[in-house]
PDB file of C-alpha atoms in Angstrom:
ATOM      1  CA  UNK F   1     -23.192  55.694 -91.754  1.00  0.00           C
ATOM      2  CA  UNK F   2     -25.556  57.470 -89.395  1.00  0.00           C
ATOM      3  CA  UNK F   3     -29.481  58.054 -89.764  1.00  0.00           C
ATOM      4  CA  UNK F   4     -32.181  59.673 -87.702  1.00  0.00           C
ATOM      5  CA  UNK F   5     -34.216  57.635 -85.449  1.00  0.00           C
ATOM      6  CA  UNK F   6     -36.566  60.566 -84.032  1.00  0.00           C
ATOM      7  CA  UNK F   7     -37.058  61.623 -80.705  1.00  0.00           C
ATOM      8  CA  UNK F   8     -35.640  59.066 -78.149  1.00  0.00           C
ATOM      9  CA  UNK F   9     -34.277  59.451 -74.495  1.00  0.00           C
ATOM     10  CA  UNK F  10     -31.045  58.227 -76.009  1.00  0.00           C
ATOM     11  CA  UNK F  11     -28.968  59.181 -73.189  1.00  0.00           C
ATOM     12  CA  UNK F  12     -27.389  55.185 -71.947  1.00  0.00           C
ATOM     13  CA  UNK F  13     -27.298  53.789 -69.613  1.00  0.00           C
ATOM     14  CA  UNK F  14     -29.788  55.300 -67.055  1.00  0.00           C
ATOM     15  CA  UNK F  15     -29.116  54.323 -63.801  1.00  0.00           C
ATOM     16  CA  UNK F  16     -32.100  52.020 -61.997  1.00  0.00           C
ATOM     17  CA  UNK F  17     -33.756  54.642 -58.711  1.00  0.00           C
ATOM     18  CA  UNK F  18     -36.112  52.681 -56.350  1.00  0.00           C
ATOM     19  CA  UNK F  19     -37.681  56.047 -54.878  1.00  0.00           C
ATOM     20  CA  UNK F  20     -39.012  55.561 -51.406  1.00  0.00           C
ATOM     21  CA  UNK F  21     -42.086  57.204 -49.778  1.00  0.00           C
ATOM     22  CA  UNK F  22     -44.674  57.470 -47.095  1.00  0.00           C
ATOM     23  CA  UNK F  23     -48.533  58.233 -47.926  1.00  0.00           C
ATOM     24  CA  UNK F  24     -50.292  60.684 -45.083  1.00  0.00           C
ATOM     25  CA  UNK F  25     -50.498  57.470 -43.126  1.00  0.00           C
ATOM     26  CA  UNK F  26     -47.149  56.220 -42.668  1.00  0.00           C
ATOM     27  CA  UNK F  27     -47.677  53.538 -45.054  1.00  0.00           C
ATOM     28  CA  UNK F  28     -44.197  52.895 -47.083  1.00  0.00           C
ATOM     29  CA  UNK F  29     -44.299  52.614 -50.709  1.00  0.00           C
ATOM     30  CA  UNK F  30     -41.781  52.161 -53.018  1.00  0.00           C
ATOM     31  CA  UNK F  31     -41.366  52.854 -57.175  1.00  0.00           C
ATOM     32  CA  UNK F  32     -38.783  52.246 -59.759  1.00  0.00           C
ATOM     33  CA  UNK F  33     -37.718  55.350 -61.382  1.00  0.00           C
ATOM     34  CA  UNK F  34     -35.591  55.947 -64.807  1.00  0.00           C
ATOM     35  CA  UNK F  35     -35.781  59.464 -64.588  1.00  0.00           C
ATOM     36  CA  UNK F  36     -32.991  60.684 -61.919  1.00  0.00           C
ATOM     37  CA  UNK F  37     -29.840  62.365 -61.950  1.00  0.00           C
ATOM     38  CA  UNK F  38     -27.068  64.297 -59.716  1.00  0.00           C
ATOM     39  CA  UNK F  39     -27.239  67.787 -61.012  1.00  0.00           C
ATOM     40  CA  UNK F  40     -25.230  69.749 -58.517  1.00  0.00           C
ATOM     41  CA  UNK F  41     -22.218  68.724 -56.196  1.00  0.00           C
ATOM     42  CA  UNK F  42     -22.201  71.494 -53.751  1.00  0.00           C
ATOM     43  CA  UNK F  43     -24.884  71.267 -52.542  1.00  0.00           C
ATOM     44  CA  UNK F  44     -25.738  68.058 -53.325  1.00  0.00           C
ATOM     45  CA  UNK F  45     -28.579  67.878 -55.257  1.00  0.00           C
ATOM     46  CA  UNK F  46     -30.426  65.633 -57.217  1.00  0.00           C
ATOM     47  CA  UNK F  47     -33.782  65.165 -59.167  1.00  0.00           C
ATOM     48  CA  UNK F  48     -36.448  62.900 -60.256  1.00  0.00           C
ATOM     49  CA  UNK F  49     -39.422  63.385 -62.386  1.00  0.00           C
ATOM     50  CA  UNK F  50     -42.632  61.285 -61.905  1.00  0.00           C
ATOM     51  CA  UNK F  51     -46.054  61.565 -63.747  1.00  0.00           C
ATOM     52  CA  UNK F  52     -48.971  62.893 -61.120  1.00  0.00           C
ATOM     53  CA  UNK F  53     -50.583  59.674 -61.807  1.00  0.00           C
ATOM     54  CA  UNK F  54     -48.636  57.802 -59.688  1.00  0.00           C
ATOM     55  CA  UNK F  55     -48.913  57.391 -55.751  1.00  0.00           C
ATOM     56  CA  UNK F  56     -45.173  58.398 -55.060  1.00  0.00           C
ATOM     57  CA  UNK F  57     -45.741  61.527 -56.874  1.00  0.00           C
ATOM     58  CA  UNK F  58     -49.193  62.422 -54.198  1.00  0.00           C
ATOM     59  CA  UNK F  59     -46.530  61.474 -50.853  1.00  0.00           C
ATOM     60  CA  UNK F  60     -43.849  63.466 -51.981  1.00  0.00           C
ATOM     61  CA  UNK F  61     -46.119  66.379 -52.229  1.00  0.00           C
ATOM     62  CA  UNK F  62     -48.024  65.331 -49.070  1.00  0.00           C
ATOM     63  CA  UNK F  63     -44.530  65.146 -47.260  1.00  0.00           C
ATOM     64  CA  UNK F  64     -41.389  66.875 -49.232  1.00  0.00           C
ATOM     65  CA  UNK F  65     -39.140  63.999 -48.474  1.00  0.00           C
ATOM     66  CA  UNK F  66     -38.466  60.777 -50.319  1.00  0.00           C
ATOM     67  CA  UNK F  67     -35.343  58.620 -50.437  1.00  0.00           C
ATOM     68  CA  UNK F  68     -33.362  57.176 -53.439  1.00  0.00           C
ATOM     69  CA  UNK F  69     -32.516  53.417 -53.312  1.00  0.00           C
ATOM     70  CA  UNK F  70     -29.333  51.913 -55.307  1.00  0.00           C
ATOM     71  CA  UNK F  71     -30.713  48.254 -55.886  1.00  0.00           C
ATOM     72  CA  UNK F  72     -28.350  46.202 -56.801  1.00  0.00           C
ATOM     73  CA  UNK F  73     -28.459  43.248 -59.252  1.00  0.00           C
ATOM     74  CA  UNK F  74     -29.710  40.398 -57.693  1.00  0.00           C
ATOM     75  CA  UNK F  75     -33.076  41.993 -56.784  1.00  0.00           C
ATOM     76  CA  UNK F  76     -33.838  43.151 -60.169  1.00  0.00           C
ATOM     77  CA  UNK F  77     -37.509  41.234 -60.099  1.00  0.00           C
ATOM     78  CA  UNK F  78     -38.302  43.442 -56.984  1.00  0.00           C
ATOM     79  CA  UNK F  79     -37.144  46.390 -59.027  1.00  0.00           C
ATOM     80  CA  UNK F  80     -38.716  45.860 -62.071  1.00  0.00           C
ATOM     81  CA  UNK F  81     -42.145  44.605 -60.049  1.00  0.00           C
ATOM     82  CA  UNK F  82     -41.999  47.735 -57.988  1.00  0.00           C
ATOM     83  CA  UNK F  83     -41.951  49.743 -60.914  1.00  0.00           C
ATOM     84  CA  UNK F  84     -44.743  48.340 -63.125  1.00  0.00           C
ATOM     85  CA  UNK F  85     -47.599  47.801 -59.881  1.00  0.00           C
ATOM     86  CA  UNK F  86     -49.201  50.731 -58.218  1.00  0.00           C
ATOM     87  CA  UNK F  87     -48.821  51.149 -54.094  1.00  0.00           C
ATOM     88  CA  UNK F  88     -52.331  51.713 -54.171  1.00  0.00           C
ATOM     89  CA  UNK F  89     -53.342  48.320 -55.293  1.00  0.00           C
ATOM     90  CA  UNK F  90     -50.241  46.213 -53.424  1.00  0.00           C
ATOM     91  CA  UNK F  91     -48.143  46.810 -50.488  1.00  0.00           C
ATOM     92  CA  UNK F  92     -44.710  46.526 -52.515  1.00  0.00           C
ATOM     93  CA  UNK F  93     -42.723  46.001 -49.339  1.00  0.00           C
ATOM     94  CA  UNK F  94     -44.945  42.577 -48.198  1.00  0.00           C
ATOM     95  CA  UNK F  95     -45.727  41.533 -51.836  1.00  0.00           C
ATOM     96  CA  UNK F  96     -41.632  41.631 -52.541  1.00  0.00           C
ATOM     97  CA  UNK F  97     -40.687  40.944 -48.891  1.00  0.00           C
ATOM     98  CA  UNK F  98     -38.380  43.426 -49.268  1.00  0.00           C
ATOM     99  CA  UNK F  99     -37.911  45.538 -45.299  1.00  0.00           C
ATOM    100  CA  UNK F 100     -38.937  49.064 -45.122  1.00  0.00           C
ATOM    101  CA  UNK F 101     -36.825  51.271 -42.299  1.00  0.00           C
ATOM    102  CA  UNK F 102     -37.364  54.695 -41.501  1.00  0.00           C
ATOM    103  CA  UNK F 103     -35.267  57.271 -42.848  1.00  0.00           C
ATOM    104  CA  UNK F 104     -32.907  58.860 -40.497  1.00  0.00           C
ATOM    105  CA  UNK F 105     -33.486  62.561 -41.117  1.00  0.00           C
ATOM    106  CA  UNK F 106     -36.101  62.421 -43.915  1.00  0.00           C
ATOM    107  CA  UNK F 107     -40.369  61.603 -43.733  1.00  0.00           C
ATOM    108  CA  UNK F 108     -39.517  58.715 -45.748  1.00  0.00           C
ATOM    109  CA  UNK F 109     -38.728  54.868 -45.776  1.00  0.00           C
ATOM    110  CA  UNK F 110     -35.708  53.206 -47.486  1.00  0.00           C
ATOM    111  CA  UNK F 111     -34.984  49.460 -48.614  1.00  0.00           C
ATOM    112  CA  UNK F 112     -32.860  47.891 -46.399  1.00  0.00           C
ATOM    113  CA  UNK F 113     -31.830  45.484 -48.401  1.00  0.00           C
ATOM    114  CA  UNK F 114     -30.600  48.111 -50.982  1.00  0.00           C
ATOM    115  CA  UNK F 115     -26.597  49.087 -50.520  1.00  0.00           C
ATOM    116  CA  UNK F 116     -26.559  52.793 -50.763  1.00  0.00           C
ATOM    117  CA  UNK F 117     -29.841  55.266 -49.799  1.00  0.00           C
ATOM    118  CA  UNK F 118     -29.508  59.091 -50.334  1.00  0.00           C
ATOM    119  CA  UNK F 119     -32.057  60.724 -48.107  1.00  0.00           C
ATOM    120  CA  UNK F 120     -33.661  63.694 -49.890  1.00  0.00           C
ATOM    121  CA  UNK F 121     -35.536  66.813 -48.658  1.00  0.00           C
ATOM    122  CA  UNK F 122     -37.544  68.461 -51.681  1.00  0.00           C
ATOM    123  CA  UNK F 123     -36.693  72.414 -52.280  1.00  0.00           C
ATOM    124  CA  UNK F 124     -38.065  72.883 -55.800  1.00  0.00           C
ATOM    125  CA  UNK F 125     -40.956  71.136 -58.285  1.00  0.00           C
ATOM    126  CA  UNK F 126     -40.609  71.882 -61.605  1.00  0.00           C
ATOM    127  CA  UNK F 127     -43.897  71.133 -64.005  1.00  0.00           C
ATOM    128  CA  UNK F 128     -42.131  69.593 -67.609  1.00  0.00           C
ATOM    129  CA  UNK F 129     -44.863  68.102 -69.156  1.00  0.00           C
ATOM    130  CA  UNK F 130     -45.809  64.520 -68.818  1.00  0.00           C
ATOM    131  CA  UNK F 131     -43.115  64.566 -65.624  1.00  0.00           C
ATOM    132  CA  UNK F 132     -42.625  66.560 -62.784  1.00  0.00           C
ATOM    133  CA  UNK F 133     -39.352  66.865 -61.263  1.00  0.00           C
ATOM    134  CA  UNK F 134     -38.815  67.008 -57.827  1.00  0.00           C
ATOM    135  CA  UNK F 135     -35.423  69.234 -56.607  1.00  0.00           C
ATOM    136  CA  UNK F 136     -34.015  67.986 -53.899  1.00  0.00           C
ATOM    137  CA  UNK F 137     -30.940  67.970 -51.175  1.00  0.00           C
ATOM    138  CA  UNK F 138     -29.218  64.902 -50.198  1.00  0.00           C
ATOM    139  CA  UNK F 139     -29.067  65.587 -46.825  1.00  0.00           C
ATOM    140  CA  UNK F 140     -27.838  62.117 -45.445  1.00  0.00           C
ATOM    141  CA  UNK F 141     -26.272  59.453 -47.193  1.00  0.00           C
ATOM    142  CA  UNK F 142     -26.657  55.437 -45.811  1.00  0.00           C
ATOM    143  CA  UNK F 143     -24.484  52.582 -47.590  1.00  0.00           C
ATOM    144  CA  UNK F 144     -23.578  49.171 -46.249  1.00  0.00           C
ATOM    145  CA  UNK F 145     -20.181  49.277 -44.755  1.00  0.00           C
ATOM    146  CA  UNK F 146     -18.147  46.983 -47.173  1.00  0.00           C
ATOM    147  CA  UNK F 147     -18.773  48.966 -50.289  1.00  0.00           C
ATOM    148  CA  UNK F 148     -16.355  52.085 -49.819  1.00  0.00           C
ATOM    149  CA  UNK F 149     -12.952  51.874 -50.574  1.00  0.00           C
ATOM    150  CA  UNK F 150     -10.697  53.966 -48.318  1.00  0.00           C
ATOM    151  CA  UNK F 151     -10.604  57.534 -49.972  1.00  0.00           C
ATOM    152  CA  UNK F 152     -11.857  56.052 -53.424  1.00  0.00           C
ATOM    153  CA  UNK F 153     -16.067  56.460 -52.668  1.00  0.00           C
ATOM    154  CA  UNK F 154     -18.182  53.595 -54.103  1.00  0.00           C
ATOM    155  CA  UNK F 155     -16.601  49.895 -55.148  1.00  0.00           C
ATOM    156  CA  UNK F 156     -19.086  49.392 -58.027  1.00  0.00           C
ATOM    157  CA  UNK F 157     -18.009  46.147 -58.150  1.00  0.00           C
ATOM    158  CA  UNK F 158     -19.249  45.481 -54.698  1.00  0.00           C
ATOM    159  CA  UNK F 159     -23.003  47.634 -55.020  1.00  0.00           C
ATOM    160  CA  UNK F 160     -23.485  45.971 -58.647  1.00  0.00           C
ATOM    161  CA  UNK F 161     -25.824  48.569 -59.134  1.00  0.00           C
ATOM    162  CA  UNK F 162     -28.127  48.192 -62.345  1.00  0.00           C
ATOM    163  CA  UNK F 163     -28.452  50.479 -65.510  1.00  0.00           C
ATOM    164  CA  UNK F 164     -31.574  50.726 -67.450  1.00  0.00           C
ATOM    165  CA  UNK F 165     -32.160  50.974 -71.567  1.00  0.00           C
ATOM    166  CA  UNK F 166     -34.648  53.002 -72.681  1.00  0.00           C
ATOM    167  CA  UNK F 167     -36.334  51.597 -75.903  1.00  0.00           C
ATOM    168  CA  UNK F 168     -39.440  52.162 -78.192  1.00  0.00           C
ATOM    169  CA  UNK F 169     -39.987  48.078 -78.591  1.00  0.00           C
ATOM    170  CA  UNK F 170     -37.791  46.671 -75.414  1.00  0.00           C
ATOM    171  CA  UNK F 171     -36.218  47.787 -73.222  1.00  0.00           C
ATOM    172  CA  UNK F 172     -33.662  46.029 -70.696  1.00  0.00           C
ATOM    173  CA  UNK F 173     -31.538  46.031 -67.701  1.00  0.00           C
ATOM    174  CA  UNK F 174     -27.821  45.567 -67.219  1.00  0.00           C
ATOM    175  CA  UNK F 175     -24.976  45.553 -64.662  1.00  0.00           C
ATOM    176  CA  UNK F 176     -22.123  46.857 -64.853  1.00  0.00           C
ATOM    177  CA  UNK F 177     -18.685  46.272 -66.394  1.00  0.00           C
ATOM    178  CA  UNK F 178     -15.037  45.635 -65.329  1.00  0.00           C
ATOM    179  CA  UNK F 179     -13.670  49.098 -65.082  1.00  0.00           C
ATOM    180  CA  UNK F 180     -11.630  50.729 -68.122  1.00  0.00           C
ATOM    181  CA  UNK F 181     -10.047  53.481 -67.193  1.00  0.00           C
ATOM    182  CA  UNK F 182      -9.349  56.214 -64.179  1.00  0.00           C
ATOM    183  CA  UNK F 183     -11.518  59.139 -64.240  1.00  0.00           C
ATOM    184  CA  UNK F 184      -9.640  62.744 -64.240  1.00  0.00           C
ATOM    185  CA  UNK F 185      -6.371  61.278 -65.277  1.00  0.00           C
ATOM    186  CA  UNK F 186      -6.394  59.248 -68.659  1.00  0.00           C
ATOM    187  CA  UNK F 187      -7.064  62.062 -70.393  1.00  0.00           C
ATOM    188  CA  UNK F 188      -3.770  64.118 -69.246  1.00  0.00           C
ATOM    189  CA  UNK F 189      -1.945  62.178 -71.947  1.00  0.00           C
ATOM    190  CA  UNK F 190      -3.583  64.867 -74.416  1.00  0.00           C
ATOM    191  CA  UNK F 191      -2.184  67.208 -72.173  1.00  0.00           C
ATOM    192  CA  UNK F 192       0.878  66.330 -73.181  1.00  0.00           C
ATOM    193  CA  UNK F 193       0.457  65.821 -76.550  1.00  0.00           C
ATOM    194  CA  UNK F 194      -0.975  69.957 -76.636  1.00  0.00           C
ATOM    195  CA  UNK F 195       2.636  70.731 -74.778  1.00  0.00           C
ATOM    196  CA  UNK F 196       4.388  69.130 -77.129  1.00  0.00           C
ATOM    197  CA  UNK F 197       2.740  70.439 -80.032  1.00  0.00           C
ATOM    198  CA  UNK F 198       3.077  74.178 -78.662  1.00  0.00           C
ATOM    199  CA  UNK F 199       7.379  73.631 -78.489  1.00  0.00           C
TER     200      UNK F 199
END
């Protein structure tokens, strides 16, 4: 049995973004994001939406650029810290002693310690409501060298990246699980199964 439960961002998991940005004086920042996706492949493109309220959301607009930051699971204090403190009361980066490094073709600083940044120029801002999403380009992608599997992309096993819940009363973060099945291929077997049905 099924019942409604009202308007909830029941779309699970949602990945964990530590979005990375400079003010107008170089300072880095950092902020923990739930709000991101990959919404086109070629180009690659991806968004996030932040409230105007927050200091990431003033050096994006000062600078167009920002980077995204996979944490991974064992610094999921310094994610969840960097995303409940304002830059404009702490320096994130000293407070967490986390290392901020320049991006390499973006205005913007990434986490070192993180495995996998996508550096991001900004080519659209979109007003939602409470949110405004930033459009942007991935126009450089930096990942620790051990994580890629010959021809196979990202070893999740090796990133451990972490997922977020999103929850009126509380909500939580989780890794992520042994892997259960091969994308673009289990599903063929219905392909068969329409063949057969056709003879």
């Amino acid at each position: 049995m099924k019942r409604n439960i009202g308007k909830i961002a029941a779309i699970y998991p949602t990945p964990v973004l530590v979005v990375g940005s400079y003010d107008k004086h170089l300072k880095p920042n950092i902020m923990t994001i739930g709000t991101g996706a990959v919404i086109c492949l070629n180009p690659v493109l991806v968004s996030i939406s932040l409230r105007k309220a927050t200091l990431t959301y003033e050096n994006i607009i000062e600078n167009m650029d920002f980077t995204i930051n996979i944490p991974n699971e064992k610094y999921v204090q310094e994610v969840d810290f960097v995303g409940i403190v304002s830059g404009r009361k702490v320096d994130k980066f000293v407070k967490t002693g986390l290392t901020a490094k320049r991006g390499e073709f973006v205005n913007a600083p990434y986490v070192n310690e993180f495995p996998i940044i996508l550096e991001c120029k900004v080519i659209k801002i979109v007003e939602l409501g409470m949110h405004i999403q930033f459009i942007a380009e991935v126009i450089n992608t930096i990942a620790d060298e051990d994580i890629f599997k010959e021809n196979q992309g990202a070893d999740l096993g090796k990133v451990n990246p972490i997922v977020y819940t999103i929850s009126s009363k509380k909500s939580h973060y989780y890794g992520i699980g042994e892997i259960i099945g091969e994308a673009f291929s289990d599903g063929k077997k219905f392909i068969n199964i329409s063949k057969q049905t056709e003879i």
